[in-house]
CSV table of C-alpha atoms and ligand atoms in Angstrom, one decimal:
chain,number,residue,atom,x,y,z
Z,1,UNK,CA,-11.1,17.4,-21.4
Z,2,UNK,CA,-9.6,19.3,-19.0
Z,3,UNK,CA,-10.2,19.3,-14.9
Z,4,UNK,CA,-9.2,22.3,-12.8
Z,5,UNK,CA,-9.4,21.7,-9.2
Z,6,UNK,CA,-10.3,24.5,-7.5
Z,7,UNK,CA,-10.9,23.5,-3.6
Z,8,UNK,CA,-9.2,20.6,-1.6
Z,9,UNK,CA,-10.3,19.6,2.0
Z,10,UNK,CA,-8.1,17.4,3.8
Z,11,UNK,CA,-9.2,15.6,7.1
Z,12,UNK,CA,-7.2,14.0,9.4
Z,13,UNK,CA,-8.6,10.9,10.7
Z,14,UNK,CA,-8.1,9.0,13.9
Z,15,UNK,CA,-9.3,4.8,13.6
Z,16,UNK,CA,-8.7,2.0,15.5
Z,17,UNK,CA,-7.8,-1.3,14.2
Z,18,UNK,CA,-9.6,-4.1,15.3
Z,19,UNK,CA,-6.6,-6.3,16.3
Z,20,UNK,CA,-2.7,-4.0,16.7
Z,21,UNK,CA,-0.6,-5.1,13.6
Z,22,UNK,CA,3.4,-5.4,14.3
Z,23,UNK,CA,6.1,-5.6,11.8
Z,24,UNK,CA,10.5,-5.2,12.8
Z,25,UNK,CA,9.8,-1.8,13.1
Z,26,UNK,CA,7.3,-1.3,15.5
Z,27,UNK,CA,4.0,-2.0,16.7
Z,28,UNK,CA,0.4,-0.2,15.6
Z,29,UNK,CA,-3.1,0.0,17.4
Z,30,UNK,CA,-4.5,3.0,16.1
Z,31,UNK,CA,-4.1,4.5,13.1
Z,32,UNK,CA,-4.4,8.2,11.8
Z,33,UNK,CA,-4.1,8.7,8.1
Z,34,UNK,CA,-5.2,11.9,6.3
Z,35,UNK,CA,-8.0,11.8,4.0
Z,36,UNK,CA,-7.9,13.8,0.6
Z,37,UNK,CA,-11.0,15.8,-1.0
Z,38,UNK,CA,-10.6,17.6,-4.6
Z,39,UNK,CA,-13.4,18.9,-5.7
Z,40,UNK,CA,-14.1,20.6,-9.5
Z,41,UNK,CA,-17.6,21.8,-9.8
Z,42,UNK,CA,-18.7,20.6,-7.3
Z,43,UNK,CA,-17.8,17.2,-7.9
Z,44,UNK,CA,-15.7,15.3,-5.3
Z,45,UNK,CA,-12.8,13.1,-6.1
Z,46,UNK,CA,-11.3,11.1,-3.2
Z,47,UNK,CA,-7.9,9.8,-1.9
Z,48,UNK,CA,-6.3,8.3,1.1
Z,49,UNK,CA,-2.5,9.2,1.8
Z,50,UNK,CA,-0.7,5.7,3.1
Z,51,UNK,CA,1.6,7.2,5.2
Z,52,UNK,CA,2.2,5.8,9.0
Z,53,UNK,CA,1.9,7.1,12.6
Z,54,UNK,CA,5.8,7.4,12.6
Z,55,UNK,CA,8.5,7.5,10.1
Z,56,UNK,CA,9.4,3.9,10.6
Z,57,UNK,CA,8.8,2.4,7.2
Z,58,UNK,CA,10.0,5.5,5.4
Z,59,UNK,CA,10.8,9.0,6.1
Z,60,UNK,CA,6.2,10.2,6.0
Z,61,UNK,CA,4.1,10.3,8.7
Z,62,UNK,CA,0.8,11.9,9.7
Z,63,UNK,CA,1.9,15.0,10.8
Z,64,UNK,CA,4.1,16.1,8.2
Z,65,UNK,CA,2.1,14.5,5.9
Z,66,UNK,CA,0.1,17.5,6.8
Z,67,UNK,CA,1.8,20.5,6.7
Z,68,UNK,CA,3.2,19.6,3.1
Z,69,UNK,CA,-0.3,19.1,1.8
Z,70,UNK,CA,-0.7,22.5,2.7
Z,71,UNK,CA,2.0,24.0,2.2
Z,72,UNK,CA,3.6,22.7,-1.0
Z,73,UNK,CA,1.5,20.1,-2.6
Z,74,UNK,CA,-2.2,21.5,-3.3
Z,75,UNK,CA,-0.8,25.3,-3.6
Z,76,UNK,CA,0.8,23.9,-6.1
Z,77,UNK,CA,-2.4,22.0,-8.3
Z,78,UNK,CA,-4.8,23.6,-7.3
Z,79,UNK,CA,-6.8,26.6,-9.6
Z,80,UNK,CA,-5.2,25.0,-12.3
Z,81,UNK,CA,-6.2,24.2,-15.4
Z,82,UNK,CA,-5.0,20.5,-16.1
Z,83,UNK,CA,-5.7,18.3,-19.5
Z,84,UNK,CA,-5.9,15.4,-16.7
Z,85,UNK,CA,-4.9,13.9,-14.1
Z,86,UNK,CA,-1.1,12.7,-15.6
Z,87,UNK,CA,-0.5,16.8,-14.6
Z,88,UNK,CA,-0.4,16.4,-11.3
Z,89,UNK,CA,2.2,14.3,-10.6
Z,90,UNK,CA,5.0,16.1,-12.6
Z,91,UNK,CA,3.3,19.3,-10.2
Z,92,UNK,CA,4.9,18.1,-7.0
Z,93,UNK,CA,8.4,16.8,-9.0
Z,94,UNK,CA,10.5,19.1,-7.3
Z,95,UNK,CA,9.3,17.5,-3.8
Z,96,UNK,CA,12.5,15.6,-2.6
Z,97,UNK,CA,10.9,12.5,-1.3
Z,98,UNK,CA,7.2,11.9,0.7
Z,99,UNK,CA,5.9,10.3,-2.2
Z,100,UNK,CA,2.5,9.6,-0.1
Z,101,UNK,CA,1.7,13.0,0.8
Z,102,UNK,CA,2.0,13.9,-3.2
Z,103,UNK,CA,0.0,10.8,-3.9
Z,104,UNK,CA,-2.8,11.5,-2.1
Z,105,UNK,CA,-3.8,14.2,-3.7
Z,106,UNK,CA,-3.0,12.8,-7.2
Z,107,UNK,CA,-5.1,9.2,-6.4
Z,108,UNK,CA,-8.0,12.0,-5.5
Z,109,UNK,CA,-7.5,13.7,-8.8
Z,110,UNK,CA,-8.0,10.4,-11.0
Z,111,UNK,CA,-10.8,9.5,-8.7
Z,112,UNK,CA,-12.3,12.8,-9.6
Z,113,UNK,CA,-11.6,12.7,-13.1
Z,114,UNK,CA,-12.8,9.3,-13.6
Z,115,UNK,CA,-16.5,10.4,-11.4
Z,116,UNK,CA,-16.4,13.8,-14.5
Z,117,UNK,CA,-16.2,10.8,-17.3
Z,118,UNK,CA,-18.1,8.9,-15.2
Z,119,UNK,CA,-16.4,6.0,-15.6
Z,120,UNK,CA,-14.9,3.1,-13.1
Z,121,UNK,CA,-11.7,4.0,-11.7
Z,122,UNK,CA,-10.3,0.9,-12.7
Z,123,UNK,CA,-11.3,1.4,-16.1
Z,124,UNK,CA,-10.5,5.3,-15.9
Z,125,UNK,CA,-6.4,4.2,-14.8
Z,126,UNK,CA,-6.4,1.5,-18.2
Z,127,UNK,CA,-6.7,-1.4,-15.9
Z,128,UNK,CA,-9.8,-4.3,-16.2
Z,129,UNK,CA,-7.7,-6.9,-17.4
Z,130,UNK,CA,-9.7,-8.9,-14.5
Z,131,UNK,CA,-13.1,-8.8,-12.9
Z,132,UNK,CA,-12.0,-10.3,-9.2
Z,133,UNK,CA,-8.7,-10.1,-7.8
Z,134,UNK,CA,-6.7,-12.5,-5.5
Z,135,UNK,CA,-6.0,-11.6,-2.5
Z,136,UNK,CA,-3.2,-12.6,0.3
Z,137,UNK,CA,-3.0,-11.4,4.0
Z,138,UNK,CA,-0.5,-10.3,5.3
Z,139,UNK,CA,-0.1,-10.8,9.4
Z,140,UNK,CA,2.1,-9.0,12.1
Z,141,UNK,CA,4.6,-10.8,14.1
Z,142,UNK,CA,2.3,-12.2,17.2
Z,143,UNK,CA,3.3,-12.7,20.9
Z,144,UNK,CA,3.1,-15.9,20.2
Z,145,UNK,CA,3.7,-18.9,17.7
Z,146,UNK,CA,0.2,-20.5,19.0
Z,147,UNK,CA,-1.7,-17.6,18.8
Z,148,UNK,CA,0.2,-16.9,15.2
Z,149,UNK,CA,-1.3,-20.9,14.0
Z,150,UNK,CA,-4.4,-19.4,14.9
Z,151,UNK,CA,-4.6,-16.5,12.9
Z,152,UNK,CA,-3.8,-18.3,10.1
Z,153,UNK,CA,-5.8,-21.0,9.7
Z,154,UNK,CA,-8.8,-18.5,10.2
Z,155,UNK,CA,-7.7,-16.6,6.9
Z,156,UNK,CA,-7.3,-19.8,5.0
Z,157,UNK,CA,-10.6,-20.7,6.4
Z,158,UNK,CA,-12.4,-17.5,5.1
Z,159,UNK,CA,-10.8,-18.3,1.6
Z,160,UNK,CA,-7.0,-16.7,1.0
Z,161,UNK,CA,-4.9,-17.2,-0.8
Z,162,UNK,CA,-1.7,-16.2,0.2
Z,163,UNK,CA,-0.2,-15.7,3.5
Z,164,UNK,CA,2.5,-13.1,4.6
Z,165,UNK,CA,4.1,-13.2,7.6
Z,166,UNK,CA,6.3,-10.6,9.4
Z,167,UNK,CA,9.5,-11.6,10.3
Z,168,UNK,CA,12.9,-9.8,12.4
Z,169,UNK,CA,15.1,-11.4,14.2
Z,170,UNK,CA,14.2,-13.7,16.9
Z,171,UNK,CA,10.6,-14.5,15.1
Z,172,UNK,CA,12.3,-16.0,11.7
Z,173,UNK,CA,13.4,-19.4,10.8
Z,174,UNK,CA,12.0,-21.4,14.2
Z,175,UNK,CA,8.9,-19.0,13.8
Z,176,UNK,CA,8.3,-20.2,10.1
Z,177,UNK,CA,9.6,-23.8,10.3
Z,178,UNK,CA,6.3,-24.8,12.6
Z,179,UNK,CA,4.2,-22.6,10.6
Z,180,UNK,CA,5.2,-24.7,7.7
Z,181,UNK,CA,5.2,-28.2,9.7
Z,182,UNK,CA,1.5,-26.7,10.4
Z,183,UNK,CA,0.8,-25.7,6.8
Z,184,UNK,CA,2.6,-27.8,4.2
Z,185,UNK,CA,0.8,-26.9,1.3
Z,186,UNK,CA,-0.2,-23.0,1.1
Z,187,UNK,CA,1.4,-20.2,-0.3
Z,188,UNK,CA,3.0,-18.2,2.3
Z,189,UNK,CA,6.4,-16.2,2.3
Z,190,UNK,CA,7.6,-13.4,4.8
Z,191,UNK,CA,8.3,-9.6,5.1
Z,192,UNK,CA,11.4,-8.5,6.9
Z,193,UNK,CA,10.7,-4.6,6.2
Z,194,UNK,CA,14.4,-4.2,6.4
Z,195,UNK,CA,15.6,-6.1,9.2
Z,196,UNK,CA,18.4,-7.8,8.2
Z,197,UNK,CA,22.0,-6.7,6.7
Z,198,UNK,CA,24.2,-9.1,4.5
Z,199,UNK,CA,25.7,-10.3,7.9
Z,200,UNK,CA,22.4,-12.0,8.4
Z,201,UNK,CA,22.8,-13.6,4.8
Z,202,UNK,CA,23.9,-17.4,6.1
Z,203,UNK,CA,20.1,-17.3,8.6
Z,204,UNK,CA,18.9,-16.0,5.7
Z,205,UNK,CA,19.8,-18.6,3.3
Z,206,UNK,CA,18.0,-21.1,6.1
Z,207,UNK,CA,14.7,-19.8,4.7
Z,208,UNK,CA,15.5,-21.7,1.7
Z,209,UNK,CA,14.2,-24.9,2.8
Z,210,UNK,CA,10.9,-23.9,3.8
Z,211,UNK,CA,9.9,-22.6,-0.5
Z,212,UNK,CA,8.5,-19.3,0.8
Z,213,UNK,CA,6.9,-17.8,-2.6
Z,214,UNK,CA,8.9,-15.0,-1.7
Z,215,UNK,CA,10.8,-12.9,1.5
Z,216,UNK,CA,10.4,-9.0,1.2
Z,217,UNK,CA,12.4,-6.1,1.8
Z,218,UNK,CA,15.3,-7.8,4.1
Z,219,UNK,CA,18.0,-6.1,3.4
Z,220,UNK,CA,17.9,-1.6,4.2
Z,221,UNK,CA,14.9,0.8,3.2
Z,222,UNK,CA,17.0,2.6,0.7
Z,223,UNK,CA,18.9,-0.2,-0.8
Z,224,UNK,CA,18.9,-2.7,-3.4
Z,225,UNK,CA,22.3,-3.4,-4.1
Z,226,UNK,CA,22.7,-5.0,-0.9
Z,227,UNK,CA,19.5,-6.9,-2.4
Z,228,UNK,CA,21.2,-7.8,-5.6
Z,229,UNK,CA,24.0,-9.5,-3.1
Z,230,UNK,CA,21.8,-11.4,-2.2
Z,231,UNK,CA,19.7,-12.7,-4.1
Z,232,UNK,CA,22.3,-14.1,-5.7
Z,233,UNK,CA,22.9,-16.3,-3.1
Z,234,UNK,CA,19.5,-17.3,-2.2
Z,235,UNK,CA,16.7,-19.7,-4.1
Z,236,UNK,CA,13.8,-18.0,-2.7
Z,237,UNK,CA,13.3,-15.1,-5.4
Z,238,UNK,CA,13.3,-11.1,-3.0
Z,239,UNK,CA,10.2,-9.2,-3.6
Z,240,UNK,CA,11.1,-5.5,-3.4
Z,241,UNK,CA,9.0,-3.2,-1.2
Z,242,UNK,CA,10.7,-0.1,0.7
Z,243,UNK,CA,13.1,0.8,-1.9
Z,244,UNK,CA,11.3,1.0,-4.2
Z,245,UNK,CA,10.5,4.4,-4.7
Z,246,UNK,CA,9.9,4.9,-8.8
Z,247,UNK,CA,9.4,3.2,-12.0
Z,248,UNK,CA,13.1,4.2,-12.7
Z,249,UNK,CA,13.9,2.4,-9.4
Z,250,UNK,CA,12.4,-0.9,-11.1
Z,251,UNK,CA,13.7,-0.7,-13.8
Z,252,UNK,CA,17.9,-0.8,-11.7
Z,253,UNK,CA,16.3,-3.5,-9.9
Z,254,UNK,CA,15.3,-5.8,-12.0
Z,255,UNK,CA,18.9,-4.9,-14.6
Z,256,UNK,CA,20.7,-5.4,-11.5
Z,257,UNK,CA,19.1,-8.8,-10.2
Z,258,UNK,CA,17.9,-7.3,-7.0
Z,259,UNK,CA,15.0,-9.0,-7.3
Z,260,UNK,CA,12.1,-11.9,-8.9
Z,261,UNK,CA,9.1,-9.5,-8.0
Z,262,UNK,CA,8.0,-5.6,-6.7
Z,263,UNK,CA,5.2,-5.5,-4.5
Z,264,UNK,CA,3.6,-1.6,-6.0
Z,265,UNK,CA,2.7,0.2,-3.5
Z,266,UNK,CA,-0.3,3.3,-4.5
Z,267,UNK,CA,1.2,6.1,-2.2
Z,268,UNK,CA,5.1,4.6,-2.2
Z,269,UNK,CA,5.6,5.5,-5.4
Z,270,UNK,CA,3.4,9.0,-5.2
Z,271,UNK,CA,0.1,7.9,-7.1
Z,272,UNK,CA,-1.2,6.0,-10.4
Z,273,UNK,CA,1.1,7.5,-13.1
Z,274,UNK,CA,4.6,6.2,-11.7
Z,275,UNK,CA,2.5,3.1,-10.1
Z,276,UNK,CA,2.1,2.4,-14.3
Z,277,UNK,CA,5.0,3.1,-15.1
Z,278,UNK,CA,6.5,0.7,-12.9
Z,279,UNK,CA,3.5,-2.0,-13.4
Z,280,UNK,CA,5.0,-1.5,-17.3
Z,281,UNK,CA,8.5,-1.4,-16.1
Z,282,UNK,CA,8.0,-4.9,-14.8
Z,283,UNK,CA,5.8,-6.4,-17.3
Z,284,UNK,CA,8.5,-6.1,-20.1
Z,285,UNK,CA,10.6,-7.3,-18.4
Z,286,UNK,CA,8.7,-10.0,-16.9
Z,287,UNK,CA,9.0,-9.4,-13.5
Z,288,UNK,CA,5.1,-10.2,-12.1
Z,289,UNK,CA,4.0,-8.0,-9.8
Z,290,UNK,CA,1.5,-7.3,-6.9
Z,291,UNK,CA,-0.5,-5.0,-4.8
Z,292,UNK,CA,0.7,-4.2,-1.4
Z,293,UNK,CA,-0.8,-2.7,1.6
Z,294,UNK,CA,-0.6,0.7,4.3
Z,295,UNK,CA,-3.6,-0.5,6.7
Z,296,UNK,CA,-5.8,1.3,4.5
Z,297,UNK,CA,-9.0,2.3,5.2
Z,298,UNK,CA,-12.2,2.4,2.6
Z,299,UNK,CA,-10.7,5.2,0.3
Z,300,UNK,CA,-7.1,3.9,-0.2
Z,301,UNK,CA,-8.0,0.2,-0.2
Z,302,UNK,CA,-10.9,1.1,-3.1
Z,303,UNK,CA,-7.9,2.4,-4.7
Z,304,UNK,CA,-5.3,-0.8,-4.6
Z,305,UNK,CA,-8.5,-2.6,-5.8
Z,306,UNK,CA,-8.5,-0.5,-9.2
Z,307,UNK,CA,-4.8,-0.8,-9.0
Z,308,UNK,CA,-4.4,-4.4,-8.9
Z,309,UNK,CA,-7.0,-5.5,-12.1
Z,310,UNK,CA,-3.7,-3.8,-14.4
Z,311,UNK,CA,-2.8,-7.3,-16.4
Z,312,UNK,CA,0.8,-7.4,-14.4
Z,313,UNK,CA,-0.4,-7.9,-11.0
Z,314,UNK,CA,-0.9,-11.6,-11.3
Z,315,UNK,CA,0.1,-12.8,-8.4
Z,316,UNK,CA,-1.8,-12.4,-4.6
Z,317,UNK,CA,-1.9,-9.0,-3.1
Z,318,UNK,CA,-1.7,-8.0,0.4
Z,319,UNK,CA,-5.2,-5.9,0.0
Z,320,UNK,CA,-7.9,-7.8,2.3
Z,321,UNK,CA,-11.5,-6.7,3.4
Z,322,UNK,CA,-12.1,-4.1,5.9
Z,323,UNK,CA,-13.2,-5.8,8.7
Z,324,UNK,CA,-10.3,-7.6,9.1
Z,325,UNK,CA,-8.5,-3.9,10.1
Z,326,UNK,CA,-12.3,-2.0,11.2
Z,327,UNK,CA,-15.0,-2.3,13.0
Z,328,UNK,CA,-16.4,0.3,11.0
Z,329,UNK,CA,-14.9,1.5,6.9
Z,330,UNK,CA,-15.2,4.7,5.9
Z,331,UNK,CA,-17.0,3.3,2.5
Z,332,UNK,CA,-20.1,1.6,2.2
Z,333,UNK,CA,-19.9,-0.8,1.5
Z,334,UNK,CA,-17.0,-2.2,3.2
Z,335,UNK,CA,-15.1,-4.5,1.5
Z,336,UNK,CA,-15.8,-7.6,1.0
Z,337,UNK,CA,-13.8,-11.0,0.2
Z,338,UNK,CA,-15.7,-13.9,-1.9
Z,339,UNK,CA,-15.3,-17.4,-0.5
Z,340,UNK,CA,-12.5,-18.2,-3.1
Z,341,UNK,CA,-10.3,-15.2,-1.5
Z,342,UNK,CA,-10.9,-12.4,-4.3
Z,343,UNK,CA,-12.2,-9.2,-4.5
Z,344,UNK,CA,-14.9,-8.8,-6.6
Z,345,UNK,CA,-14.6,-4.8,-8.5
Z,346,UNK,CA,-17.8,-2.4,-8.8
Z,347,UNK,CA,-18.8,-0.6,-12.3
Z,348,UNK,CA,-19.4,2.1,-10.1
Z,349,UNK,CA,-17.8,5.3,-11.6
Z,350,UNK,CA,-14.6,6.5,-9.7
Z,351,UNK,CA,-13.9,3.8,-6.8
Z,352,UNK,CA,-16.9,2.8,-6.7
Z,353,UNK,CA,-17.9,3.0,-3.4
Z,354,UNK,CA,-19.9,5.4,-1.7
Z,355,UNK,CA,-18.0,7.5,1.4
Z,356,UNK,CA,-20.1,8.1,4.6
Z,357,UNK,CA,-19.9,11.4,4.9
Z,358,UNK,CA,-21.7,10.9,8.9
Z,359,UNK,CA,-19.2,8.4,10.1
Z,360,UNK,CA,-16.0,10.3,9.1
Z,361,UNK,CA,-16.9,13.7,10.4
Z,362,UNK,CA,-17.6,11.5,13.3
Z,363,UNK,CA,-13.7,10.6,13.3
Z,364,UNK,CA,-12.2,13.6,12.2
Z,365,UNK,CA,-9.5,14.8,14.2
Z,366,UNK,CA,-9.2,18.1,12.5
Z,367,UNK,CA,-9.9,19.4,9.4
Z,368,UNK,CA,-9.0,22.1,6.5
Z,369,UNK,CA,-10.5,23.6,2.8
Z,370,UNK,CA,-8.1,24.8,0.8
Z,371,UNK,CA,-9.0,27.2,-1.7
Z,372,UNK,CA,-6.4,28.9,-3.4
Z,373,UNK,CA,-3.1,28.1,-4.4
Z,374,UNK,CA,-0.7,30.4,-2.3
Z,375,UNK,CA,2.6,28.0,-1.6
Z,376,UNK,CA,5.8,28.6,-0.3
Z,377,UNK,CA,7.3,27.8,-3.5
G,401,OSB,O1,5.5,-3.7,4.6
G,401,OSB,O2,3.6,-4.5,3.4
G,401,OSB,C1,4.1,-3.8,4.9
G,401,OSB,C2,1.8,-2.7,6.8
G,401,OSB,C3,2.5,-1.3,7.5
G,401,OSB,C4,3.2,-1.3,6.6
G,401,OSB,C5,3.9,-1.8,5.5
G,401,OSB,C6,3.5,-2.6,5.3
G,401,OSB,C7,2.2,-3.5,5.9
G,401,OSB,C8,2.0,-5.1,5.9
G,401,OSB,C9,0.6,-4.4,5.4
G,401,OSB,O3,2.7,-5.3,5.2
G,401,OSB,C10,-0.2,-5.3,4.4
G,401,OSB,C11,-2.1,-4.2,4.6
G,401,OSB,O4,-2.2,-5.0,4.8
G,401,OSB,O5,-2.4,-3.3,5.0
G,402,MG,MG1,6.4,-5.1,3.0
């Protein structure tokens, strides 16, 4: 069919979180999100860049994303005759890293192409293995253990199928022990966001006692090899997040036995094309995957829901209801969960929700329309 993007609008939105979210690398109270609208023949597709406000999860952050999209990413794609959305990722492959910025436009073009074809995005990417995706929640480091226990109780009452808690040195073994005492039967896991090194191996081995589903990214953000060394000494499966930026990294980690599970994040790998490849690599190797989150607003959340309908997303992910993050989301209706802790997929074209244009306008910090392909490269 072919697709030619003739205009791209990038918007920088500022959205306060309902509750702060704290990881081993810092506390977030307010999100600065770059939204990408790709337009062709009067039809819009939407993408959300999943980078954080600071270069702490990976090297990306809002202000860098803003420049990259305008100077390098959009100019490479705009005005070109593309055979399909699959052509977008290769056009920006010359950029080192910055996959979240690249993935924001890539996802927008997938959404646009799905709308042109009049099909839901989940179908367009080859998903649809399930009508409801299983949901877990990610709970940040809290100010007290009592507060953490209270939060877990509330999420379980809301039906969420597994609890992920953030850990860091000083908020790990003792805290997990108390959680396990209180909730011996729940599906529980821990995410360290790269807060440990192999020198902490003895400490990490103590976690085996708590029969966690997995421990996520305990070691460096750019390491695979040390994770293999650690995995050989742990009973608990390691799940890799930060260090898997491509399907090839997934292949290497699996070959080295560095992990038993992979967290797939759309932005971290640069969009749907690479996320699908990573999914396929893991599936072929018998490694289950789940869909991670980056505190997304509704557009990114809806894309994650579509992604999580691919067959090998068999574990509950970090995609949860809008109201856990936002007083008001940028899509209508907001993302909601069923009492069984699932999100039902929707059948309207594209990502399946309406964009709340008035609300988006009211929270836009800056906006730029790009119409021509003048690139720095
Ligand atoms: O490591 O999965 C992570 C949030 C920000 C940065 C990194 C991570 C997270 C989460 C939250 O765990 C997932 C979510 O609820 O969106
Ligand atoms: Mg993680």
